XYZ file of C-alpha atoms in Angstrom:
635
model
C 27.003 -50.220 21.870
C 28.808 -50.260 18.235
C 30.991 -47.459 18.604
C 29.733 -43.604 16.888
C 30.751 -42.963 13.046
C 33.285 -39.914 14.166
C 33.462 -36.525 13.038
C 37.092 -36.419 11.859
C 36.193 -40.210 9.861
C 32.884 -38.135 8.655
C 34.581 -34.561 7.250
C 37.001 -37.673 5.189
C 34.329 -38.774 3.756
C 32.368 -35.400 3.288
C 35.270 -32.976 1.808
C 35.121 -36.236 -0.770
C 31.972 -34.975 -1.690
C 32.295 -31.337 -0.735
C 35.402 -30.690 -3.449
C 33.295 -31.652 -6.256
C 31.741 -29.144 -5.834
C 31.673 -25.414 -7.276
C 31.550 -22.244 -5.980
C 28.198 -22.073 -6.923
C 26.734 -26.163 -5.747
C 28.727 -25.334 -2.247
C 27.727 -21.422 -1.089
C 23.722 -22.964 -2.691
C 24.368 -25.672 0.312
C 24.584 -23.085 3.098
C 21.357 -22.471 2.904
C 18.542 -24.224 5.147
C 17.011 -25.440 2.265
C 19.656 -26.712 0.379
C 19.090 -27.470 -3.315
C 19.511 -30.648 -5.459
C 22.920 -31.129 -7.132
C 21.636 -33.233 -9.444
C 25.930 -34.154 -11.282
C 26.627 -35.137 -8.410
C 22.920 -37.113 -7.300
C 22.395 -34.982 -4.505
C 18.979 -34.295 -3.695
C 17.733 -31.416 -2.066
C 17.784 -31.512 1.595
C 15.488 -28.794 4.403
C 17.369 -28.898 7.276
C 14.266 -27.711 9.674
C 13.071 -29.749 11.456
C 11.278 -29.836 15.236
C 10.760 -32.392 17.715
C 10.100 -30.073 21.502
C 7.938 -33.049 22.484
C 7.591 -35.254 19.668
C 7.670 -34.181 15.814
C 6.609 -31.255 15.508
C 4.570 -30.232 12.199
C 4.417 -33.330 9.796
C 1.346 -35.589 10.506
C 0.100 -37.512 12.906
C 4.026 -38.336 15.911
C 3.177 -38.497 19.374
C 2.760 -35.853 21.412
C 4.541 -35.378 25.206
C 4.214 -32.710 27.939
C 5.755 -29.948 26.619
C 9.313 -29.193 27.832
C 8.642 -27.146 31.323
C 5.839 -29.950 32.139
C 9.003 -32.362 31.915
C 11.529 -30.925 32.910
C 8.879 -30.644 36.274
C 9.519 -34.937 36.727
C 13.344 -35.000 37.602
C 13.771 -37.879 35.607
C 16.536 -37.204 33.147
C 15.749 -41.625 32.121
C 12.223 -40.582 31.434
C 13.487 -37.698 28.648
C 15.469 -39.902 27.227
C 13.785 -42.656 27.436
C 10.789 -40.083 25.447
C 13.395 -37.697 23.149
C 14.923 -42.311 21.558
C 10.099 -42.293 20.762
C 11.143 -38.983 19.452
C 13.972 -39.765 16.780
C 12.129 -43.005 16.418
C 8.525 -41.569 15.345
C 11.448 -38.750 13.687
C 13.002 -41.978 11.659
C 9.623 -43.403 10.414
C 8.155 -40.086 8.946
C 11.854 -39.187 7.020
C 11.993 -43.037 5.666
C 8.410 -43.190 4.559
C 8.721 -39.175 3.160
C 12.513 -39.455 1.010
C 9.839 -43.073 -0.566
C 8.058 -40.216 -2.159
C 10.931 -37.798 -2.522
C 8.948 -35.275 -0.386
C 12.479 -33.033 0.656
C 9.706 -30.716 2.122
C 10.227 -28.744 5.500
C 9.727 -30.694 8.805
C 10.795 -33.910 7.088
C 14.649 -34.269 7.222
C 16.918 -35.590 10.422
C 18.111 -32.063 11.695
C 16.377 -31.737 14.361
C 16.635 -27.826 15.906
C 15.678 -29.129 19.655
C 16.405 -28.962 22.115
C 15.783 -26.123 23.417
C 18.071 -24.651 26.414
C 18.417 -21.403 27.246
C 17.738 -20.445 30.919
C 14.017 -19.726 31.817
C 15.768 -16.393 34.024
C 12.094 -14.435 33.962
C 8.732 -15.806 34.479
C 7.316 -13.678 32.150
C 9.162 -14.770 28.715
C 6.092 -16.299 26.758
C 8.885 -18.992 25.793
C 10.226 -19.960 28.831
C 7.775 -23.116 27.733
C 9.690 -25.019 25.742
C 13.347 -25.070 28.716
C 14.093 -27.181 30.984
C 13.113 -24.361 34.247
C 15.354 -21.529 34.957
C 18.522 -23.990 36.811
C 22.013 -24.721 34.921
C 21.919 -27.760 36.517
C 19.184 -29.706 35.666
C 19.246 -27.758 31.788
C 22.222 -29.064 30.857
C 21.060 -32.783 32.628
C 17.901 -32.978 30.866
C 19.736 -31.065 27.644
C 22.290 -33.962 27.684
C 19.798 -36.415 27.997
C 17.962 -35.120 24.978
C 20.207 -35.253 22.882
C 21.813 -38.648 23.764
C 18.546 -39.954 23.371
C 17.007 -38.409 19.595
C 20.918 -39.423 18.148
C 21.062 -42.663 19.501
C 23.933 -45.028 20.356
C 24.843 -46.894 16.948
C 26.975 -46.080 14.436
C 25.240 -43.537 11.871
C 23.346 -39.780 13.738
C 18.888 -41.197 14.300
C 18.853 -37.704 14.217
C 20.403 -34.586 14.386
C 19.581 -32.298 17.339
C 20.808 -29.009 17.589
C 20.652 -26.997 21.164
C 19.537 -23.240 20.714
C 19.467 -20.756 21.298
C 22.853 -19.133 21.774
C 24.214 -17.337 23.391
C 22.033 -15.051 26.905
C 18.949 -15.817 25.458
C 15.343 -15.362 26.891
C 13.281 -12.802 26.036
C 11.555 -10.314 25.608
C 10.602 -11.123 22.897
C 9.391 -7.736 20.860
C 12.722 -7.358 21.191
C 14.563 -10.040 19.980
C 15.539 -8.798 16.685
C 17.954 -5.871 18.091
C 18.127 -6.693 21.164
C 22.438 -6.205 23.174
C 21.824 -9.374 25.992
C 24.678 -7.422 28.407
C 26.071 -9.448 30.698
C 28.802 -9.848 32.922
C 31.604 -13.017 32.332
C 30.461 -14.273 35.804
C 26.578 -14.870 35.210
C 27.509 -15.540 30.803
C 29.423 -19.164 32.402
C 28.153 -19.565 36.284
C 24.389 -20.039 34.519
C 24.415 -18.891 30.131
C 26.737 -21.642 29.126
C 26.725 -24.136 31.510
C 23.685 -26.467 29.207
C 25.084 -25.611 26.063
C 28.882 -26.977 26.991
C 26.858 -30.012 28.298
C 25.298 -30.559 25.303
C 28.338 -30.438 23.655
C 31.498 -32.125 26.605
C 28.785 -34.559 27.729
C 26.458 -35.047 24.596
C 28.610 -34.750 20.864
C 25.272 -33.029 19.879
C 25.506 -32.711 15.806
C 24.267 -29.207 16.059
C 24.336 -25.301 17.773
C 22.054 -22.411 17.300
C 22.890 -18.977 17.139
C 20.309 -16.497 18.884
C 18.462 -13.091 17.499
C 19.603 -10.834 20.670
C 23.710 -9.589 20.513
C 25.617 -10.453 23.501
C 28.075 -7.496 25.259
C 27.309 -5.867 21.623
C 28.001 -8.226 19.187
C 24.764 -10.503 17.260
C 25.740 -14.198 17.767
C 25.305 -14.712 15.119
C 28.649 -13.448 13.937
C 29.971 -13.354 17.541
C 33.740 -14.770 17.070
C 33.480 -14.815 20.974
C 31.380 -17.531 21.126
C 31.106 -19.360 18.106
C 35.211 -20.014 17.390
C 36.407 -18.524 20.791
C 34.280 -20.290 23.551
C 32.606 -22.576 20.909
C 35.470 -24.246 18.751
C 38.385 -23.476 21.251
C 38.048 -24.320 23.908
C 34.810 -27.546 23.927
C 36.207 -28.067 21.045
C 32.647 -28.582 19.200
C 32.794 -30.814 15.875
C 29.298 -30.357 14.366
C 28.386 -27.689 12.325
C 26.286 -24.589 13.183
C 23.333 -23.187 12.878
C 21.360 -18.784 12.950
C 17.812 -18.656 14.102
C 15.812 -18.384 11.024
C 16.612 -14.918 9.497
C 18.939 -13.856 12.196
C 21.533 -13.065 9.713
C 19.161 -10.099 7.820
C 19.273 -8.371 11.521
C 22.144 -7.414 11.958
C 22.942 -5.354 9.336
C 18.597 -4.638 9.652
C 17.881 -4.428 12.924
C 21.704 -4.469 15.243
C 23.193 -2.865 12.483
C 26.311 -4.228 13.238
C 27.392 -4.382 9.880
C 26.740 -2.731 6.360
C 24.973 -4.725 4.103
C 24.849 -8.959 3.671
C 27.922 -9.256 2.331
C 29.590 -8.074 5.126
C 26.943 -9.757 7.203
C 27.887 -12.650 5.074
C 30.680 -12.951 5.518
C 31.465 -12.274 9.136
C 28.946 -15.305 9.974
C 30.940 -17.510 8.373
C 34.398 -16.105 8.868
C 33.141 -16.159 13.356
C 31.784 -20.221 12.538
C 28.759 -19.963 10.929
C 28.384 -22.705 8.723
C 24.211 -22.553 7.273
C 21.551 -19.803 7.593
C 18.287 -20.016 7.940
C 17.822 -17.080 6.341
C 18.181 -16.268 2.664
C 20.968 -14.637 2.307
C 24.039 -16.888 1.331
C 23.576 -15.760 -2.081
C 25.687 -12.597 -0.443
C 28.510 -15.270 -0.341
C 29.367 -13.935 -3.961
C 29.856 -10.273 -3.001
C 32.101 -11.284 0.620
C 34.177 -13.451 -1.661
C 34.429 -10.781 -4.146
C 35.585 -8.157 -1.788
C 37.207 -9.946 -0.076
C 35.085 -10.185 2.880
C 35.685 -14.422 3.087
C 37.619 -16.511 1.340
C 36.737 -20.146 -0.711
C 38.888 -21.832 1.713
C 35.927 -20.240 4.252
C 33.062 -20.984 2.613
C 34.364 -24.864 1.322
C 34.761 -25.571 5.436
C 30.750 -24.878 6.204
C 30.327 -26.295 3.177
C 31.980 -29.884 4.610
C 30.814 -29.456 8.537
C 27.180 -29.427 7.019
C 28.244 -32.682 5.102
C 29.879 -34.133 7.917
C 26.339 -33.652 10.144
C 24.679 -35.637 6.352
C 27.878 -38.642 6.598
C 27.448 -39.339 10.441
C 22.902 -39.331 9.418
C 23.245 -42.124 6.739
C 22.587 -40.489 4.170
C 24.982 -41.850 2.024
C 25.137 -44.533 3.785
C 23.940 -48.539 2.364
C 24.548 -49.860 6.510
C 22.306 -47.723 8.123
C 20.243 -49.321 10.543
C 17.528 -46.984 10.884
C 16.984 -47.700 7.136
C 14.590 -49.865 8.372
C 13.029 -48.291 10.562
C 9.273 -48.353 9.169
C 6.423 -45.823 9.003
C 4.343 -47.881 11.766
C 7.449 -46.952 14.343
C 5.139 -43.632 14.328
C 2.725 -43.052 16.977
C 2.089 -46.295 18.294
C 0.337 -47.422 21.042
C 3.411 -47.784 23.422
C 4.850 -44.512 22.632
C 2.070 -42.588 23.780
C 1.671 -44.682 26.144
C 5.017 -42.689 27.760
C 3.157 -40.115 26.890
C 1.534 -40.569 29.730
C 3.861 -42.030 32.227
C 5.108 -38.332 31.433
C 2.381 -36.026 31.495
C 1.442 -38.124 36.295
C 4.533 -36.727 38.048
C 2.872 -33.447 37.703
C 3.860 -30.897 40.384
C 1.172 -29.385 42.913
C 0.903 -26.314 44.004
C -16.512 -14.148 31.628
C -14.669 -17.553 28.974
C -20.059 -17.804 30.142
C -19.634 -17.420 33.446
C -23.016 -18.012 35.005
C -23.001 -21.743 33.852
C -20.086 -22.301 36.362
C -22.101 -21.445 38.556
C -24.891 -22.693 38.858
C -22.973 -26.450 37.553
C -20.940 -25.160 41.398
C -23.793 -24.470 43.928
C -24.557 -28.857 42.294
C -21.281 -30.401 42.748
C -19.621 -31.592 45.181
C -16.604 -30.718 44.209
C -15.398 -27.949 41.758
C -12.293 -28.310 39.821
C -11.780 -25.480 37.783
C -9.479 -25.822 34.670
C -7.451 -22.463 35.027
C -4.291 -21.010 32.725
C -2.349 -19.792 29.860
C -3.017 -20.746 26.191
C -0.146 -20.431 23.249
C -2.539 -17.751 22.363
C -1.157 -15.921 25.944
C 2.447 -16.892 26.281
C 4.996 -18.243 23.501
C 7.377 -17.160 20.490
C 6.214 -14.084 18.848
C 4.581 -14.434 15.446
C 3.092 -17.251 16.860
C 1.506 -16.362 20.011
C -2.440 -13.960 19.405
C -1.139 -11.002 22.107
C 0.383 -8.842 19.617
C 1.607 -5.933 22.296
C 3.403 -8.742 23.974
C 4.157 -10.359 21.278
C 3.768 -13.156 22.933
C 6.031 -12.505 26.505
C 2.847 -11.902 30.086
C 2.314 -8.522 31.175
C 2.450 -9.874 34.734
C 1.198 -12.675 36.412
C -2.093 -12.972 37.168
C -4.429 -15.690 35.975
C -5.787 -13.179 32.428
C -9.017 -12.206 31.497
C -11.548 -13.084 33.969
C -10.207 -15.483 34.980
C -9.096 -13.683 38.654
C -13.393 -12.308 38.572
C -14.209 -15.523 37.465
C -12.631 -17.497 40.589
C -13.670 -16.036 43.060
C -17.169 -16.160 42.215
C -16.591 -20.138 42.527
C -14.960 -19.561 45.986
C -17.212 -17.901 46.977
C -20.242 -20.746 46.547
C -18.668 -21.868 49.324
C -18.195 -25.198 48.034
C -14.348 -26.878 47.324
C -12.616 -25.816 44.515
C -9.628 -27.418 42.986
C -7.534 -25.500 40.504
C -6.168 -27.661 37.783
C -3.490 -24.546 36.523
C -2.368 -24.840 33.170
C 0.349 -22.751 31.682
C 3.958 -23.002 30.732
C 5.460 -20.411 33.510
C 5.037 -19.222 36.788
C 1.784 -17.790 37.394
C -0.071 -16.042 40.946
C -3.614 -16.503 41.586
C -3.245 -12.664 43.634
C -3.382 -14.322 46.912
C -6.456 -16.403 46.080
C -3.956 -19.479 46.698
C -5.069 -18.597 50.628
C -8.835 -18.773 50.377
C -10.503 -21.347 53.181
C -11.738 -22.547 50.392
C -9.693 -23.941 47.690
C -8.011 -27.279 48.753
C -5.599 -27.711 46.125
C -3.779 -26.575 42.961
C -2.144 -28.808 40.205
C -0.543 -27.504 37.636
C -0.235 -29.354 34.996
C 1.980 -27.498 32.282
C 0.571 -28.460 28.910
C 0.526 -32.048 29.593
C 0.819 -33.244 25.773
C -1.731 -35.370 23.638
C -2.598 -37.492 27.012
C -2.448 -34.786 29.736
C -6.423 -35.348 29.741
C -5.896 -39.105 31.198
C -2.841 -38.045 33.501
C -4.068 -35.702 35.376
C -7.288 -37.384 35.995
C -5.149 -40.413 37.475
C -3.227 -38.054 39.993
C -7.127 -35.766 40.612
C -9.483 -39.326 41.569
C -5.580 -40.627 43.420
C -4.871 -43.828 41.837
C -1.802 -42.256 40.149
C 0.947 -39.874 43.592
C 1.671 -36.613 41.912
C 5.494 -36.661 42.302
C 6.475 -33.860 40.120
C 8.808 -31.105 41.589
C 8.829 -26.877 40.100
C 11.891 -26.772 37.682
C 11.149 -23.421 38.263
C 9.910 -20.631 40.677
C 6.717 -19.620 41.795
C 7.037 -15.514 42.261
C 5.087 -13.808 44.217
C 4.722 -11.386 41.534
C 7.105 -9.302 39.665
C 7.311 -6.238 42.127
C 10.800 -6.785 43.060
C 11.914 -8.819 39.687
C 14.591 -6.280 38.129
C 13.840 -5.651 34.537
C 12.932 -8.461 31.767
C 15.702 -6.388 29.748
C 18.625 -6.245 32.034
C 20.701 -10.066 32.317
C 22.023 -9.215 35.536
C 21.097 -13.113 37.697
C 20.321 -10.219 41.007
C 17.635 -10.858 42.068
C 16.489 -13.970 39.816
C 15.515 -17.233 40.531
C 16.028 -19.053 43.188
C 19.729 -19.448 43.501
C 19.715 -15.756 43.164
C 16.511 -14.027 45.253
C 16.129 -13.059 48.243
C 12.648 -12.935 48.799
C 10.483 -15.247 50.108
C 8.918 -16.829 46.882
C 5.758 -18.447 46.183
C 5.881 -22.042 45.302
C 9.789 -22.634 45.362
C 11.956 -24.456 43.069
C 12.142 -27.685 43.341
C 9.508 -27.694 45.659
C 5.631 -30.461 44.629
C 3.677 -32.628 47.415
C 2.669 -36.466 46.953
C -0.243 -37.621 48.429
C 2.261 -40.309 50.642
C 5.054 -39.188 53.759
C 8.896 -39.496 53.899
C 11.655 -38.936 56.051
C 14.561 -39.174 55.102
C 17.918 -40.178 57.455
C 21.146 -41.277 58.264
C 23.247 -39.193 56.209
C 26.830 -39.542 55.424
C 29.104 -37.355 53.236
C 32.584 -38.132 52.543
C 35.000 -36.538 51.137
C 37.938 -37.400 49.102
C 39.733 -35.593 46.243
C 38.020 -32.139 45.666
C 35.063 -34.471 45.301
C 32.291 -36.292 47.663
C 29.874 -38.728 47.265
C 26.636 -38.465 50.025
C 23.981 -41.396 50.633
C 21.317 -40.331 52.649
C 17.844 -43.288 53.686
C 14.427 -42.853 52.057
C 11.289 -44.094 53.785
C 8.171 -43.632 52.826
C 5.758 -44.036 56.047
C 2.460 -42.533 54.038
C -0.237 -44.190 52.662
C 0.149 -44.254 48.628
C 2.743 -45.747 47.199
C 5.039 -42.709 45.169
C 8.524 -41.272 43.003
C 9.684 -38.874 45.448
C 12.348 -36.988 43.894
C 15.501 -36.933 46.835
C 16.899 -33.182 46.246
C 21.063 -31.875 46.339
C 21.890 -29.305 46.887
C 24.983 -27.332 48.282
C 26.808 -24.038 49.657
C 29.658 -22.687 49.639
C 30.172 -21.751 52.915
C 33.726 -19.541 52.925
C 34.216 -17.986 48.985
C 33.245 -14.197 47.598
C 32.436 -15.396 43.962
C 29.576 -17.951 45.995
C 26.559 -17.273 44.872
C 23.711 -15.916 47.606
C 21.953 -19.358 48.078
C 22.328 -23.329 47.705
C 22.532 -24.889 44.668
C 21.034 -27.796 42.750
C 23.470 -30.321 42.170
C 22.061 -33.791 41.806
C 18.739 -35.298 42.139
C 17.229 -39.447 41.965
C 13.002 -39.841 41.290
C 12.426 -43.116 42.913
C 10.027 -45.847 43.830
C 8.067 -46.170 47.670
C 5.656 -48.449 47.975
C 3.937 -47.676 51.406
C 6.204 -48.777 54.175
C 9.068 -49.557 52.615
C 12.752 -47.635 52.400
C 15.634 -47.082 49.662
C 19.323 -45.551 50.522
C 20.064 -43.389 48.211
C 24.372 -42.450 46.945
C 24.661 -39.086 44.555
C 28.398 -38.464 43.380
C 29.558 -34.720 43.898
C 31.987 -33.789 40.746
C 34.829 -30.975 41.894
C 32.845 -29.162 39.459
C 29.587 -29.247 41.786
C 31.925 -27.163 44.089
C 33.254 -24.933 42.187
C 32.227 -20.656 41.864
C 33.418 -17.933 39.098
C 34.702 -15.520 39.977
C 34.143 -12.017 37.866
C 36.540 -12.671 34.186
C 34.085 -16.145 34.458
C 36.806 -17.968 35.088
C 36.119 -21.600 37.261
C 37.371 -23.490 39.725
C 37.414 -23.950 43.868
C 37.502 -21.770 46.392
C 36.740 -22.709 49.544
C 36.214 -25.818 51.576
C 33.292 -26.140 53.817
C 30.569 -26.466 52.268
C 27.024 -27.282 53.035
C 25.961 -30.297 51.909
C 21.555 -30.547 52.019
C 19.544 -33.695 51.089
C 15.955 -33.654 50.786
C 12.952 -33.594 48.641
C 13.200 -29.316 48.029
C 15.222 -27.352 47.953
C 16.552 -26.229 51.476
C 14.978 -22.936 52.717
C 12.046 -22.196 55.148
C 10.021 -21.732 52.448
C 9.595 -25.321 51.755
C 10.138 -26.992 54.279
C 7.265 -25.097 55.163
C 5.136 -26.008 52.432
C 6.218 -29.460 51.233
C 6.378 -30.828 55.338
C 9.632 -32.619 55.429
C 13.163 -31.006 56.543
C 16.627 -31.830 55.042
C 19.533 -33.505 56.051
C 22.042 -30.889 56.241
C 25.805 -31.545 56.262
C 29.038 -29.265 57.002
C 31.015 -30.345 54.847
C 35.182 -30.203 55.275
C 36.909 -31.204 51.452
C 40.088 -30.939 53.329
C 39.285 -32.660 56.138
C 35.656 -34.428 58.060
C 32.249 -33.348 58.165
C 29.587 -32.421 60.563
C 25.588 -33.922 60.874
C 22.715 -31.180 61.255
């Protein structure tokens, strides 16, 4: 593996380039549509590109399942492999586009993915872009995706961007002026870990700021977020980009500043480097008014050019320049897309035609759920009233009525539920004729084939839910409340409809011989799992840790490890998990993290250790009480 070009080396090269620019040229480079500087032989460059589950908006590409569906695989190696393919296809396109001097939007190498926000509320329309509700799972998948996109050669394959920093998860319609009020405990315990992992474990090249304010300060000008946390605490070395027109929101909607010049002065000082918007020219006025210095502007541009240097844009020895256009949307890449769609979690619109077909069939397969016109980003989704968010968890339109009529026919019904978020069937889950529910998410270009393989028994389903499926929203906190109490599997007190981490296979397994050993505030957990059923299958072994003493502990056990294993009929495997010191930490009200207890309950199984999961999955997790200072007892 080649040593990657460091930020320090890239900054030295970038400074040589930027020092040749005039102040007008420097300010021009702070816009995402960076113009050419012909006298320096620098071509134009557009920083805006997308790669959430495939190279988006730039022609044909391999389309993988949406991020929430990828999260259901509980397979971070698979996510890394997928991101590696996306990186290859992104380079293939870029290499061909630049040959034709096409440097338009969606044609560059800086990709504004992944979305590592926490899916804290099932009504959020963009939750399907995320890896679910759990900070640990989101961190693991974010790191895997970023490493896959950026590669391991001397230069970056692509520049990944972790977004949206920070405390962002709806409501969509309020995001341009919304203030997310959050405790330090929730901030550091829930909303920041995935970003911290992206910086410290994956060396993410870019961070995108959120539209919202955090505790009264818009994210794009927040010194707390950008300077104190991102740069000082985490030693982030890449560049920071705003969400589209988020800087304009600072004065136009948040009313935090008086005008664009004041906004840009604060943004550059806080640590923003790149404006995805149209007010970068206000830096001239900000400079004249003493709101920013030329040195600060210069440093912002050096950060941007360091990214371009790390991408090998000024190099002659970049191996990624040789990736041909034919490496895009290949058969092998599409096969990987189908594999990614297979481990799905089990879990008016012409009604008379459907009923007639059901009456003349042996089994009814009903495809129900949502699409991008109902849930998505504000402005993209068609439900203008909800701005992309959902009002509740019920099926939309006449779908419930259709399902009721199909069930009344008396034939066995299988529901394929397409959505990027949790839904419920208003009690029809318990109807005797409803034999199975398969959550298929948005499964990508090869999703139909993958779903068919699972439905007809060629492949055993093996996904796990990366979000909680609630019974309803009646007892959830207000959508605008960012307090974590009562939200997600870690804090909920009520029984879930289908819990986080739950998912069935066509086979059955037994767990045995759990051994946990502690050493220096860390531990290892070893367990044996055996396939006792009649199908070859994958299974996801999950480790949950519950602090039994600390007053700062979250109410429920937390996911701290997972491994996907293949088990042929009758076969068994012994698996070992490493539990790190941070897996036993708590966060106090000031957001400080530390180990505050000696006693922990360790649960290892194929689901959470809650009663609902055990009843649904039919497998009792093995549990051990671990004393970090001594021995442990298995029960």
